[in-house]
Short mmCIF file of C-alpha atoms in Angstrom, two decimals:
data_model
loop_
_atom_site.label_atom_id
_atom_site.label_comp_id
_atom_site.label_asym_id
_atom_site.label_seq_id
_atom_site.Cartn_x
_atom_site.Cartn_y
_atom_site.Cartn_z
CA UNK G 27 0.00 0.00 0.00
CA UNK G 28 2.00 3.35 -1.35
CA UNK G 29 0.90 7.03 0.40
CA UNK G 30 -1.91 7.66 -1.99
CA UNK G 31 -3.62 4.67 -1.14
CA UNK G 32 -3.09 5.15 2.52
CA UNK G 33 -4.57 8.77 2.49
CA UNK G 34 -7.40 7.12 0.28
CA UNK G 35 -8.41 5.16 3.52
CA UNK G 36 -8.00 7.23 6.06
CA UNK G 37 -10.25 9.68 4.58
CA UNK G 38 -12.57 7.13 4.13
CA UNK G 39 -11.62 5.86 7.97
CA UNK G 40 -12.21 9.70 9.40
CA UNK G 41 -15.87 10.22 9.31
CA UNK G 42 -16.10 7.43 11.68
CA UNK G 43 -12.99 7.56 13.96
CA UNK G 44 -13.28 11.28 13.71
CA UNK G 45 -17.42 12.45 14.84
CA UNK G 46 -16.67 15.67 16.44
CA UNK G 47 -14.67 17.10 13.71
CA UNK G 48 -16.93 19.16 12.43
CA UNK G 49 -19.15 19.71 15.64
CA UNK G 50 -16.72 20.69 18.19
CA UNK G 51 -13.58 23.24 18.16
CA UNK G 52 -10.13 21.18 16.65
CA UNK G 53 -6.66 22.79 18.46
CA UNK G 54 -3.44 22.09 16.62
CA UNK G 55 -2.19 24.21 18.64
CA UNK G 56 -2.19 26.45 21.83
CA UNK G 57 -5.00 28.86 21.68
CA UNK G 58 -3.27 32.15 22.01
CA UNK G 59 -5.86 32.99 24.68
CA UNK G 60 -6.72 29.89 27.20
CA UNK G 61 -10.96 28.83 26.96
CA UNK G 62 -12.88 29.19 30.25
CA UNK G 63 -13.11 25.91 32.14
CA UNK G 64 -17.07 26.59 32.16
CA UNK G 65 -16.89 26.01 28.41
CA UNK G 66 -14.55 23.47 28.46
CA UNK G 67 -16.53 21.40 30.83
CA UNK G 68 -20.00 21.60 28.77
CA UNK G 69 -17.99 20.71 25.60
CA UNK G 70 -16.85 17.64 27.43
CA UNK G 71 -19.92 16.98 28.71
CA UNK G 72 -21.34 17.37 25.56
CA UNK G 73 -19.37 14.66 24.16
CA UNK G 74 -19.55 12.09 27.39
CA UNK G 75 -23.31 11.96 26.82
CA UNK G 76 -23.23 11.09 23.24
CA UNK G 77 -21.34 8.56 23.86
CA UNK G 78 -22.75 7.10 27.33
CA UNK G 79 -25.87 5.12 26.16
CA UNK G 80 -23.85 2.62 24.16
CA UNK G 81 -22.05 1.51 27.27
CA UNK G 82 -24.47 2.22 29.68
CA UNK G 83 -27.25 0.41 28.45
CA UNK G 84 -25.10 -2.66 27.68
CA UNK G 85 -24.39 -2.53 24.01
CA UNK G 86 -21.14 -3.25 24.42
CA UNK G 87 -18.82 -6.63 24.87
CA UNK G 88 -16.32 -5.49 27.59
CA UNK G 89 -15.44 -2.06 27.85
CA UNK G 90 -16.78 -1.45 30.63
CA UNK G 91 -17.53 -3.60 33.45
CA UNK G 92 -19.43 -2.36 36.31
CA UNK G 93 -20.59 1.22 35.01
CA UNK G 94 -23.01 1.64 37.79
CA UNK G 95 -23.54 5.69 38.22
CA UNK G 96 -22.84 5.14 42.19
CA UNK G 97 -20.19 3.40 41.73
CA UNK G 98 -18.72 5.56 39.35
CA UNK G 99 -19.31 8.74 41.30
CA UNK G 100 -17.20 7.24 44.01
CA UNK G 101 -14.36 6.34 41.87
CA UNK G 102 -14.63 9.91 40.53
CA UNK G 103 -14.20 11.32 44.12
CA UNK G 104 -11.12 9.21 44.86
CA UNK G 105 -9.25 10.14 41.73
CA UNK G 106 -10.48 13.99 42.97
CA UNK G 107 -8.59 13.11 46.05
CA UNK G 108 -5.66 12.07 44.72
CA UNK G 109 -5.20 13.63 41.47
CA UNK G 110 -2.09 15.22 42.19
CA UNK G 111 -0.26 11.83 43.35
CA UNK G 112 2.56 9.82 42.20
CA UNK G 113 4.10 6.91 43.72
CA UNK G 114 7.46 7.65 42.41
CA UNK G 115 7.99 10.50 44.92
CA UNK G 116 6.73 7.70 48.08
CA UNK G 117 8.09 10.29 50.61
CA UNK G 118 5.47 12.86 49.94
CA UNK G 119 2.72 10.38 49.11
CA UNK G 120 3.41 7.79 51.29
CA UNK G 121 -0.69 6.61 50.68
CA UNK G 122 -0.43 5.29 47.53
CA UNK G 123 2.61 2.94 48.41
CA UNK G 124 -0.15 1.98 51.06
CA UNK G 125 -2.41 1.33 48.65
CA UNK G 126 -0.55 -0.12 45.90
CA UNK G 127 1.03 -2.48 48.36
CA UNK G 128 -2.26 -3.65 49.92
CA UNK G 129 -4.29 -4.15 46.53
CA UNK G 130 -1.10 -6.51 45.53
CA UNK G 131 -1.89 -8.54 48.85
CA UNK G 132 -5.61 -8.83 47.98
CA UNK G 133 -5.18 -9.67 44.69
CA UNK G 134 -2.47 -12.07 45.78
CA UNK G 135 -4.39 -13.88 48.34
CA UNK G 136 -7.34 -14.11 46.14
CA UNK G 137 -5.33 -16.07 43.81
CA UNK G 138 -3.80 -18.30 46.54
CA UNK G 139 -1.14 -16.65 47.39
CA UNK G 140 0.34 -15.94 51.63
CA UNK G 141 -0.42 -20.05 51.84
CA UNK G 142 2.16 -22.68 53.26
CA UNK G 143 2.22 -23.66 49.73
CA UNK G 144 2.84 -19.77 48.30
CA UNK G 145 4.20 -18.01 51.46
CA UNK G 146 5.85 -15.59 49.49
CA UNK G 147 4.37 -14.38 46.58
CA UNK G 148 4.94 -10.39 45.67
CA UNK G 149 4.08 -8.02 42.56
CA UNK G 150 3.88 -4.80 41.70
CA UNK G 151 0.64 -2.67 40.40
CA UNK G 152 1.10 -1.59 36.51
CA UNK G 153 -0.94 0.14 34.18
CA UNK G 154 -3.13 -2.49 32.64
CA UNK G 155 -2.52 -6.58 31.61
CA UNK G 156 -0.40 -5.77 28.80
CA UNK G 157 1.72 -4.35 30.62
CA UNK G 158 1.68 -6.62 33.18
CA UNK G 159 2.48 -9.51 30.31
CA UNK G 160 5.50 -7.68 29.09
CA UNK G 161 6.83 -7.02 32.73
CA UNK G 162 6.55 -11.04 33.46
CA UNK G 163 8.40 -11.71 29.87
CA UNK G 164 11.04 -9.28 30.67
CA UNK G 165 10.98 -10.58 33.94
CA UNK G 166 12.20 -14.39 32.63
CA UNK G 167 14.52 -13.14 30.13
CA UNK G 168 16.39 -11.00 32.40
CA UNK G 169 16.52 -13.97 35.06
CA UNK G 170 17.50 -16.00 32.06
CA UNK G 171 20.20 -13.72 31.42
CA UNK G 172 21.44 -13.30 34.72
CA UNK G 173 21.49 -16.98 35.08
CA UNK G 174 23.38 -17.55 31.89
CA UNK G 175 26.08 -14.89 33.31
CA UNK G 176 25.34 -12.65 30.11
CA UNK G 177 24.99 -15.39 27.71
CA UNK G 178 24.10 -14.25 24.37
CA UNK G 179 21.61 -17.56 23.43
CA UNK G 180 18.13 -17.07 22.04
CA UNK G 181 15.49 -17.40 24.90
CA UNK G 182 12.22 -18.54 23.56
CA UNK G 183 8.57 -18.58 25.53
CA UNK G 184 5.92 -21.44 24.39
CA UNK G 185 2.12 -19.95 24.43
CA UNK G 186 -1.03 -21.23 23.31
CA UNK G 187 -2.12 -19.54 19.99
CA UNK G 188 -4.83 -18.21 21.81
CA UNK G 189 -2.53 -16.31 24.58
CA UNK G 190 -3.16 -12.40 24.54
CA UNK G 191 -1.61 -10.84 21.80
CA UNK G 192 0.53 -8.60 24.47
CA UNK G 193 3.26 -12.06 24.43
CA UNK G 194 3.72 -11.38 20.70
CA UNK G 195 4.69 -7.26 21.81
CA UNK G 196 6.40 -8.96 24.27
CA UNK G 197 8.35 -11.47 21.72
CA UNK G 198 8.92 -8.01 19.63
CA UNK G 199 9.70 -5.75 22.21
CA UNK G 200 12.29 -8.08 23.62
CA UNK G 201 13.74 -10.36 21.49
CA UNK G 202 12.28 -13.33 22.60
CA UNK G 203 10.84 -16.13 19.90
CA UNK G 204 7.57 -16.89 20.45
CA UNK G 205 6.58 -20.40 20.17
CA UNK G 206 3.17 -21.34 19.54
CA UNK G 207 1.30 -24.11 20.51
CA UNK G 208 -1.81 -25.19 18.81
CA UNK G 209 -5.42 -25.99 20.53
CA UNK G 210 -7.74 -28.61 20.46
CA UNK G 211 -11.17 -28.99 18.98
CA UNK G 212 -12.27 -27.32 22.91
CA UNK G 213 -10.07 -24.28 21.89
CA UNK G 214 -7.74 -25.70 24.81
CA UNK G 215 -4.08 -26.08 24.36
CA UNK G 216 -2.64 -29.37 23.37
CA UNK G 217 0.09 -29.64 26.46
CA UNK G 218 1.74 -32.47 24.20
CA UNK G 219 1.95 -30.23 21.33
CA UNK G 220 3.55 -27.70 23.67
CA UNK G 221 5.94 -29.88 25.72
CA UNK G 222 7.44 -30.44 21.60
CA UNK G 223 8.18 -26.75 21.31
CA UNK G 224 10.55 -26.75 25.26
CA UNK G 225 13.75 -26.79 24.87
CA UNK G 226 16.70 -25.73 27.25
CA UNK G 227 16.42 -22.30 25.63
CA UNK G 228 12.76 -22.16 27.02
CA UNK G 229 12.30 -19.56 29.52
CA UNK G 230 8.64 -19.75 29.88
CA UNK G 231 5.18 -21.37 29.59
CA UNK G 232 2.35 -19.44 29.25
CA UNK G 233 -1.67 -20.21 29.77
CA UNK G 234 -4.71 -18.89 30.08
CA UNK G 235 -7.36 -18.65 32.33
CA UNK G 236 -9.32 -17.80 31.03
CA UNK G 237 -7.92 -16.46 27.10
CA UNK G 238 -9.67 -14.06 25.52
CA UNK G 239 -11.37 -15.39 22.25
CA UNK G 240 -13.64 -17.70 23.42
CA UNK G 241 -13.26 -17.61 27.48
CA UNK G 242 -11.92 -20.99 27.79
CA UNK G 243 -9.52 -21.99 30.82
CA UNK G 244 -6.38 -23.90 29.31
CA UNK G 245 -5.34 -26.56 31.20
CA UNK G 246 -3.11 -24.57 33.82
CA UNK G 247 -2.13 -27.57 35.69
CA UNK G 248 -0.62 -29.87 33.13
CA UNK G 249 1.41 -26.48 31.95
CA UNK G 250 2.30 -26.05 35.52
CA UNK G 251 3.43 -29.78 35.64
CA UNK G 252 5.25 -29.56 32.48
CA UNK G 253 7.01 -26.18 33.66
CA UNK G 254 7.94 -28.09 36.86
CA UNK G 255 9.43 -31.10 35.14
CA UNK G 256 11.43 -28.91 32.95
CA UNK G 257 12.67 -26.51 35.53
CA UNK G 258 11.17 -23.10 33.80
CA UNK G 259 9.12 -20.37 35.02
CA UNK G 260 5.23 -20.85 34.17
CA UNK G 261 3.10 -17.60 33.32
CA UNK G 262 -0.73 -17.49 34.18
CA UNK G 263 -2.55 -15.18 31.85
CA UNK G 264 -5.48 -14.33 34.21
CA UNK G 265 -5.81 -11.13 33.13
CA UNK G 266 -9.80 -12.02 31.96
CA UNK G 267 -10.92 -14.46 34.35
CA UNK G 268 -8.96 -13.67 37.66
CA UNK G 269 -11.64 -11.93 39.10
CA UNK G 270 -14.46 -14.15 38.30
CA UNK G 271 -12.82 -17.68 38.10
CA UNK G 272 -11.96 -17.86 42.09
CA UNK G 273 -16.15 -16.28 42.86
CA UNK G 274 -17.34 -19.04 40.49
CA UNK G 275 -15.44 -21.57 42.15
CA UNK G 276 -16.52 -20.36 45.62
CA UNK G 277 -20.19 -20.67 44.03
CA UNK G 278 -19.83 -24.04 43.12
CA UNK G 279 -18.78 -23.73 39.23
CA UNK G 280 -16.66 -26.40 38.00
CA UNK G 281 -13.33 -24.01 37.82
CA UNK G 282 -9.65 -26.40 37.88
CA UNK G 283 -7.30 -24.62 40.05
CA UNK G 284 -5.35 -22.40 37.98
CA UNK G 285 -3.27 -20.18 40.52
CA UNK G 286 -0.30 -20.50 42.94
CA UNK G 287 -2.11 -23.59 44.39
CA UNK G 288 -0.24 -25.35 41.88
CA UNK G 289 3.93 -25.27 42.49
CA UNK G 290 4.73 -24.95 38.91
CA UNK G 291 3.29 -21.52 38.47
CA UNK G 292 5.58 -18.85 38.82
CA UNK G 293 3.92 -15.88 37.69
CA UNK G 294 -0.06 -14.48 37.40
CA UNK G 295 -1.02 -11.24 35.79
CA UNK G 296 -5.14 -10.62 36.67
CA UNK G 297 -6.49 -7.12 35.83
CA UNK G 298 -7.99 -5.20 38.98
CA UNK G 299 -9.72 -2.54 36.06
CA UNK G 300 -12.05 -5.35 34.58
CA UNK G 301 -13.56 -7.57 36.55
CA UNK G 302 -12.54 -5.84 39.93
CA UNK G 303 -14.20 -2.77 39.16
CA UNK G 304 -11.88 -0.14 39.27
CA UNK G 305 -10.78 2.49 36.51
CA UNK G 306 -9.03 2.24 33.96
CA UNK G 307 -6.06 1.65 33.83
CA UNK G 308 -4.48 -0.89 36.70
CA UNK G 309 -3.69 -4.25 36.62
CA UNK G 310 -1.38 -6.20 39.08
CA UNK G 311 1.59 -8.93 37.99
CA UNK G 312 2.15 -11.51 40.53
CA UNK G 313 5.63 -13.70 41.36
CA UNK G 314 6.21 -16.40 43.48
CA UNK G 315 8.69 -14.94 45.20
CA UNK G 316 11.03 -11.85 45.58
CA UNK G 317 14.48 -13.38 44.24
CA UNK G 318 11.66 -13.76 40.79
CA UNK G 319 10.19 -10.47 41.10
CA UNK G 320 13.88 -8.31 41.30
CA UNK G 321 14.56 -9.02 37.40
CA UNK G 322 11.36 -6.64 36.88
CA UNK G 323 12.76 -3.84 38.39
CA UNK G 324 14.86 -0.90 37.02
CA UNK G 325 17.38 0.48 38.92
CA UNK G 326 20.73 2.51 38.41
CA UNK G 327 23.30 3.55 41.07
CA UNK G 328 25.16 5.38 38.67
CA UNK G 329 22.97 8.57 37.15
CA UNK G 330 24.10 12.20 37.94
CA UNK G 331 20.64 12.83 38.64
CA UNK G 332 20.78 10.62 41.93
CA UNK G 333 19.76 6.73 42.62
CA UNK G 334 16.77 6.17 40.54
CA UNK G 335 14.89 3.22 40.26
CA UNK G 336 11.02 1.74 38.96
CA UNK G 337 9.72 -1.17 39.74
CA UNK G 338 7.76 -1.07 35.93
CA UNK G 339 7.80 0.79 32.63
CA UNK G 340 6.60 4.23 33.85
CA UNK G 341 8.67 6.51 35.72
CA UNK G 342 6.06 8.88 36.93
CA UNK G 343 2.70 7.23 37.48
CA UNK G 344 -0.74 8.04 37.89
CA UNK G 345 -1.42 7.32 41.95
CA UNK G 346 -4.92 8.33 42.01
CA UNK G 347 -5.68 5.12 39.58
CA UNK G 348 -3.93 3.07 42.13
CA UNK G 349 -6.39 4.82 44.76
CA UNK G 350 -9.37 4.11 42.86
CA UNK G 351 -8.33 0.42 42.64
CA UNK G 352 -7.55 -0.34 46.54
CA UNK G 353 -10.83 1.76 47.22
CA UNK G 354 -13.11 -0.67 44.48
CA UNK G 355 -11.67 -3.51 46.15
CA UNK G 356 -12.14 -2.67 50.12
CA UNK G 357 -15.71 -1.67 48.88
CA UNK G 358 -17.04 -4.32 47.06
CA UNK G 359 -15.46 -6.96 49.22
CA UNK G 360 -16.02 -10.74 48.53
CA UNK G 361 -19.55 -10.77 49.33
CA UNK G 362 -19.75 -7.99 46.29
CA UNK G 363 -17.75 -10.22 44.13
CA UNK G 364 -19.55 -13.40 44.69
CA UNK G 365 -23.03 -11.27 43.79
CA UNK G 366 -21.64 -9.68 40.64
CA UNK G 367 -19.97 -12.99 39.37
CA UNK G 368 -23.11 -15.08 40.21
CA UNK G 369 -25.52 -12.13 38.19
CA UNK G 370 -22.74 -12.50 35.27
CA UNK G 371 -22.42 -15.76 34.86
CA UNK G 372 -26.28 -16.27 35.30
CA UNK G 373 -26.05 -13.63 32.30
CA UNK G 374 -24.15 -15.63 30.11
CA UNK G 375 -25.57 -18.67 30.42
CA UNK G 376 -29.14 -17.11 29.35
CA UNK G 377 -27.52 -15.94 26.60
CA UNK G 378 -25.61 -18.83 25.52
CA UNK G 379 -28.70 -20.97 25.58
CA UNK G 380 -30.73 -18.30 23.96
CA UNK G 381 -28.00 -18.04 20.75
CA UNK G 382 -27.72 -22.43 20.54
CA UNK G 383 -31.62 -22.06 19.38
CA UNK G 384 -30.62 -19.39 16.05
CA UNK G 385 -30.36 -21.74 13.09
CA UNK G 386 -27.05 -21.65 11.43
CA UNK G 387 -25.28 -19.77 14.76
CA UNK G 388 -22.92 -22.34 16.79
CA UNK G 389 -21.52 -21.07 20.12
CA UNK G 390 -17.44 -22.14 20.26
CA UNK G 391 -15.80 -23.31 24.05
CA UNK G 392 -17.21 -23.46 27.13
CA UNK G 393 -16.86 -20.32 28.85
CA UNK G 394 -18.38 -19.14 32.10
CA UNK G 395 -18.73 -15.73 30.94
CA UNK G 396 -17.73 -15.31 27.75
CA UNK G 397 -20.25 -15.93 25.05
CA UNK G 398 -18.10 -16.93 21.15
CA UNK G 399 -20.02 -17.77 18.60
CA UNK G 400 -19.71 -17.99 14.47
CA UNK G 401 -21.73 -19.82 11.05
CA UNK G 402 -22.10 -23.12 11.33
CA UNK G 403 -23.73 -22.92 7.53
CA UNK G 404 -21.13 -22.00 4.81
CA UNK G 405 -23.82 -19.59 2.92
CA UNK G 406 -23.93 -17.45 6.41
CA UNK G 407 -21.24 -15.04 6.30
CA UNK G 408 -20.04 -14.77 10.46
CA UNK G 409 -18.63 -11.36 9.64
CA UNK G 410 -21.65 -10.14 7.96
CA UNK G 411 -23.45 -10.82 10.90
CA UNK G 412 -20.92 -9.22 13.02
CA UNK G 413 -21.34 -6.29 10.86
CA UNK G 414 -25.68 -6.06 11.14
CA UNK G 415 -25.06 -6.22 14.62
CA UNK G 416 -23.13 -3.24 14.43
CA UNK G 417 -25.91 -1.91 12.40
CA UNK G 418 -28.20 -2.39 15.51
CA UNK G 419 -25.69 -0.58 17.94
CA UNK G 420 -23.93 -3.56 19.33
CA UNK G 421 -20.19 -3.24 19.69
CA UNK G 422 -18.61 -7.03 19.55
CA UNK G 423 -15.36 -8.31 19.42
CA UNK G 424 -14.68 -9.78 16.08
CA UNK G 425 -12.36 -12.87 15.81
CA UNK G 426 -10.28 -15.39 13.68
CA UNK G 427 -9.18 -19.03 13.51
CA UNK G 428 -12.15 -19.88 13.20
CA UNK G 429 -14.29 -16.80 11.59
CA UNK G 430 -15.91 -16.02 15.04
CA UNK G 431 -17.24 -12.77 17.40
CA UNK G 432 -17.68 -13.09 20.46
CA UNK G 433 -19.92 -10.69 23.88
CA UNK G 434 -17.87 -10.94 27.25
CA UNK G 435 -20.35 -10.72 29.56
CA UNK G 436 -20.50 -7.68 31.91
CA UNK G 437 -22.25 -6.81 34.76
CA UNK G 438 -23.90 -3.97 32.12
CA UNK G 439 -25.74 -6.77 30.56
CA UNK G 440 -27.05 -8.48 33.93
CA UNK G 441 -29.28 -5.35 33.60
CA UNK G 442 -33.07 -6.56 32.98
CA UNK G 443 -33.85 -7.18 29.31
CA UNK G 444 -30.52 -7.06 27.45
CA UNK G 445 -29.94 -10.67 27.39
CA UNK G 446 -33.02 -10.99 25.63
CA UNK G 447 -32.49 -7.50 23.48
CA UNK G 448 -29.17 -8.99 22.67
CA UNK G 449 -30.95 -12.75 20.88
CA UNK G 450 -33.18 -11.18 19.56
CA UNK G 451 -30.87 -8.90 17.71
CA UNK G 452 -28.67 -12.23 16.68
CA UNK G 453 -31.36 -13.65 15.57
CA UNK G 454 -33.06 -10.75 13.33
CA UNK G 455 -29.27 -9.94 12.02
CA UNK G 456 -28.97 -13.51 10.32
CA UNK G 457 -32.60 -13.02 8.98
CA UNK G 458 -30.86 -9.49 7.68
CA UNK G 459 -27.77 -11.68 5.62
CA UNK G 460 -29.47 -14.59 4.93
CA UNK G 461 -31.94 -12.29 3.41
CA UNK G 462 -29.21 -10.50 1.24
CA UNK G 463 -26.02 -12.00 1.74
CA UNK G 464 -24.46 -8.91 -0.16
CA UNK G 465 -25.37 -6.63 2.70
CA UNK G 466 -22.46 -3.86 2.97
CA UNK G 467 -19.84 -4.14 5.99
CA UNK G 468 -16.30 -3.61 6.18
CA UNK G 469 -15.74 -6.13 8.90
CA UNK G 470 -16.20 -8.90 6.67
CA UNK G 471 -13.99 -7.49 4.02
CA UNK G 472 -10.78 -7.13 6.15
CA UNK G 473 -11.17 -10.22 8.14
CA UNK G 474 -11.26 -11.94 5.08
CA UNK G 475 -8.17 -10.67 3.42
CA UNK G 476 -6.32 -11.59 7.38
CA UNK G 477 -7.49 -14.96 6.71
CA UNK G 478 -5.18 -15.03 3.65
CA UNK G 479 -1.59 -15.31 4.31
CA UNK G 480 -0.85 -13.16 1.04
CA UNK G 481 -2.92 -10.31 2.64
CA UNK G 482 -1.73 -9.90 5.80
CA UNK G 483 0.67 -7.29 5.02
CA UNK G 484 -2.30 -5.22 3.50
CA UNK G 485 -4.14 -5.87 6.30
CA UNK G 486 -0.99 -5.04 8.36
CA UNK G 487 -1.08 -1.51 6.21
CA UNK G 488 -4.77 -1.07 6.99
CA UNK G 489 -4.24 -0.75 11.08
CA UNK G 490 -1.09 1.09 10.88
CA UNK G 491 -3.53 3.96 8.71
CA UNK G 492 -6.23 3.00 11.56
CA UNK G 493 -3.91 3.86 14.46
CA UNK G 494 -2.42 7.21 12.06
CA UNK G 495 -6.26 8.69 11.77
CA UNK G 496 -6.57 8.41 15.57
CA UNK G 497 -3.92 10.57 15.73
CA UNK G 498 -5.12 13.11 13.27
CA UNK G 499 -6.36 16.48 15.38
#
């Protein structure tokens, strides 16, 4: 794709990625004169409240995942409270070490760690799970590293092909290879297939529980077993399903132990701004131990500027977000967990029963929460169907390998009729392409040409313009 045809689609990209452009003042630069904050304010309000009701009313898969207006006015006063924050000068705000340290604990000892089996396990807070994946890869190659006294070998990690695409910016980022496993027909990875791909330049295992495309739990303990036998460090991807697998368990849901219960795994990352209710962005990477945890950290003894150090990416960070996580957590408490996984999973199961009885739909994995689902009839276009669902407001998650989309189900959709608003849009959206299988999309399009190995550079081209319009003032 050459410049022309780049600018070609962006302008066709902008009208869509770019509402307010002609609705709302554009600055490319300073305004010579600063606006009042009184019309600053309304324009922003302006623009939350066209784009609320999508959310709010439970039109979209993820996103957001408790949204409730009390709930969100008290996350709004914390960050009010600590707006001014940052937990790389500790001596002047000496709360947010408090709180950072203590939602690393809960999360921690949700996930079985502070046990005689996992006395020790330690983390940090970081900005979100991808972050958290790329601190725990960075984490094994720099132990792998140190280990090797400076060796210059090629460390490798093994993940399913279904692990978060943050281990493949991980594999870039840090010059690891990336081995990938293949699943089974349950979109599970095949261990055997995996325990083929270890060798003594393995640094890593990785699973998921639960991974993202269809919300299936891999089998964490035969990885852990494997990882054990082979003397390598064993990743957790819980970054989904760490708040809701250990509530579903607790309720009674068949859920096979998946965190430091089990002695091979090393290493958990589990998202505190999803299923734990607080803002965006936080997340929290777990280690077995602090001898693990050290190759994470920065530190230099050496700078002019003084002794620096970070235990993540970041220098300077946010504190108030860390606020608003400890405060979600000591509020809802596990008596609010257990209520909002039991309404979610309740959810999803009304759902997934109500899209097994649309001819031509098939629902792929099992998932507890996560509801995937693509053509079982080769004249019914899946992304077609993704694409009149968009046509009816819904915002779902396309996928690949196999043509799929998928809803992950949040406590916005628990609200009273959306289940049932969301069937009976499935339903009346494959009457729409069955009815004219031309219908116009561009969802279908593009994840056609990715299913084409000769294509994926275009398609490669295509998101690279995607990401440049997003960036256009």
């Amino acid at each position: 794709m050459d410049a022309a045809e780049r600018e070609a689609l962006a302008e066709m990209l902008e009208p869509d990625l770019k509402p307010y452009h002609d609705r709302f003042a554009r600055h490319r630069s300073l305004p010579q004169q600063g606006r009042g904050r009184d019309e600053v304010l309304a324009e922003m309000r302006e623009m939350a409240e066209l784009e609320r009701d999508r959310w709010a009313d439970g039109f979209a898969s993820g996103a957001v995942y408790n949204g409730d207006p009390e709930h969100v006015a008290f996350l709004d006063d914390v960050y009010a409270l600590n707006s001014q924050t940052n937990p790389l000068h500790a001596d002047l705000w000496p709360s947010i070490t408090k709180y950072e340290a203590e939602v690393v604990s809960m999360v921690a000892a949700m996930l079985h760690g502070g046990t005689a089996a996992a006395p020790d396990v330690c983390g940090t807070v970081t900005s979100g799970g991808t972050e958290s994946i790329l601190l725990a890869m960075k984490t094994y190659r720099d132990r792998a590293r140190a280990r090797a006294h400076g060796g210059t070998r090629q460390p490798n990690v093994v993940a399913p092909v279904s692990a978060h695409a943050a281990f493949d910016k991980a594999s870039q980022y840090f010059g690891i290879e990336l081995r990938k496993a293949p699943l089974h027909a349950d979109f599970r990875v095949d261990v055997d297939a995996a325990a083929a791909l270890v060798d003594d330049d393995t640094i890593a295992l990785v699973g998921s529980a639960v991974q993202y495309p269809q919300g299936v739990q891999d089998p964490i303990g035969d990885l852990a077993a494997l990882a054990a036998e082979r003397g390598i460090g064993m990743h957790t991807d819980s970054c989904l399903g760490g708040f809701v697998l250990p509530w579903a368990e607790r309720l009674g849901h068949h859920v096979p132990p998946f965190d430091f219960r089990l002695p091979g795994v090393t290493s958990m990352s589990c998202d505190t701004h999803k299923f734990g209710y607080a803002a965006k962005g936080t997340s929290v990477v777990l280690y077995r131990d602090p001898d693990l945890r050290a190759h994470q950290y920065y530190r230099t003894a050496d700078w002019p500027g003084g002794l620096y150090f970070s235990p993540t990416f970041a220098g300077s960070r946010p504190g108030a977000l860390s606020a608003q996580a400890w405060a979600a957590l000591v509020t809802i408490g596990e008596e609010g967990y257990l209520d909002a996984t039991r309404r979610i999973v309740d959810t999803a199961q009304e759902i997934r029963r109500g899209v097994a009885g649309i001819e031509g739909l098939a629902l792929h994995g099992e998932s507890l929460f996560v509801v995937a689902l693509g053509s079982d009839d080769p004249s019914l276009d899946t992304y077609a169907v993704l694409d009149a669902m968009g046509r009816r407001r819904w915002s779902l998650n396309g996928l690949q390998s196999p043509p799929s989309m998928h809803l992950c189900v949040t406590l916005r959709h628990t609200q009273e009729g959306v289940a049932d608003r969301f069937v009976a849009d499935l339903a009346s959206a494959v009457a729409e392409v069955r009815a004219d299988p031309g219908t116009g999309g561009v969802m279908a399009p593009v994840y056609g040409m990715a299913a084409s190995v000769e294509s994926r550079g275009t398609v490669e081209e295509i998101l690279r313009t995607y990401v440049d319009v997003l960036f256009r003032a």
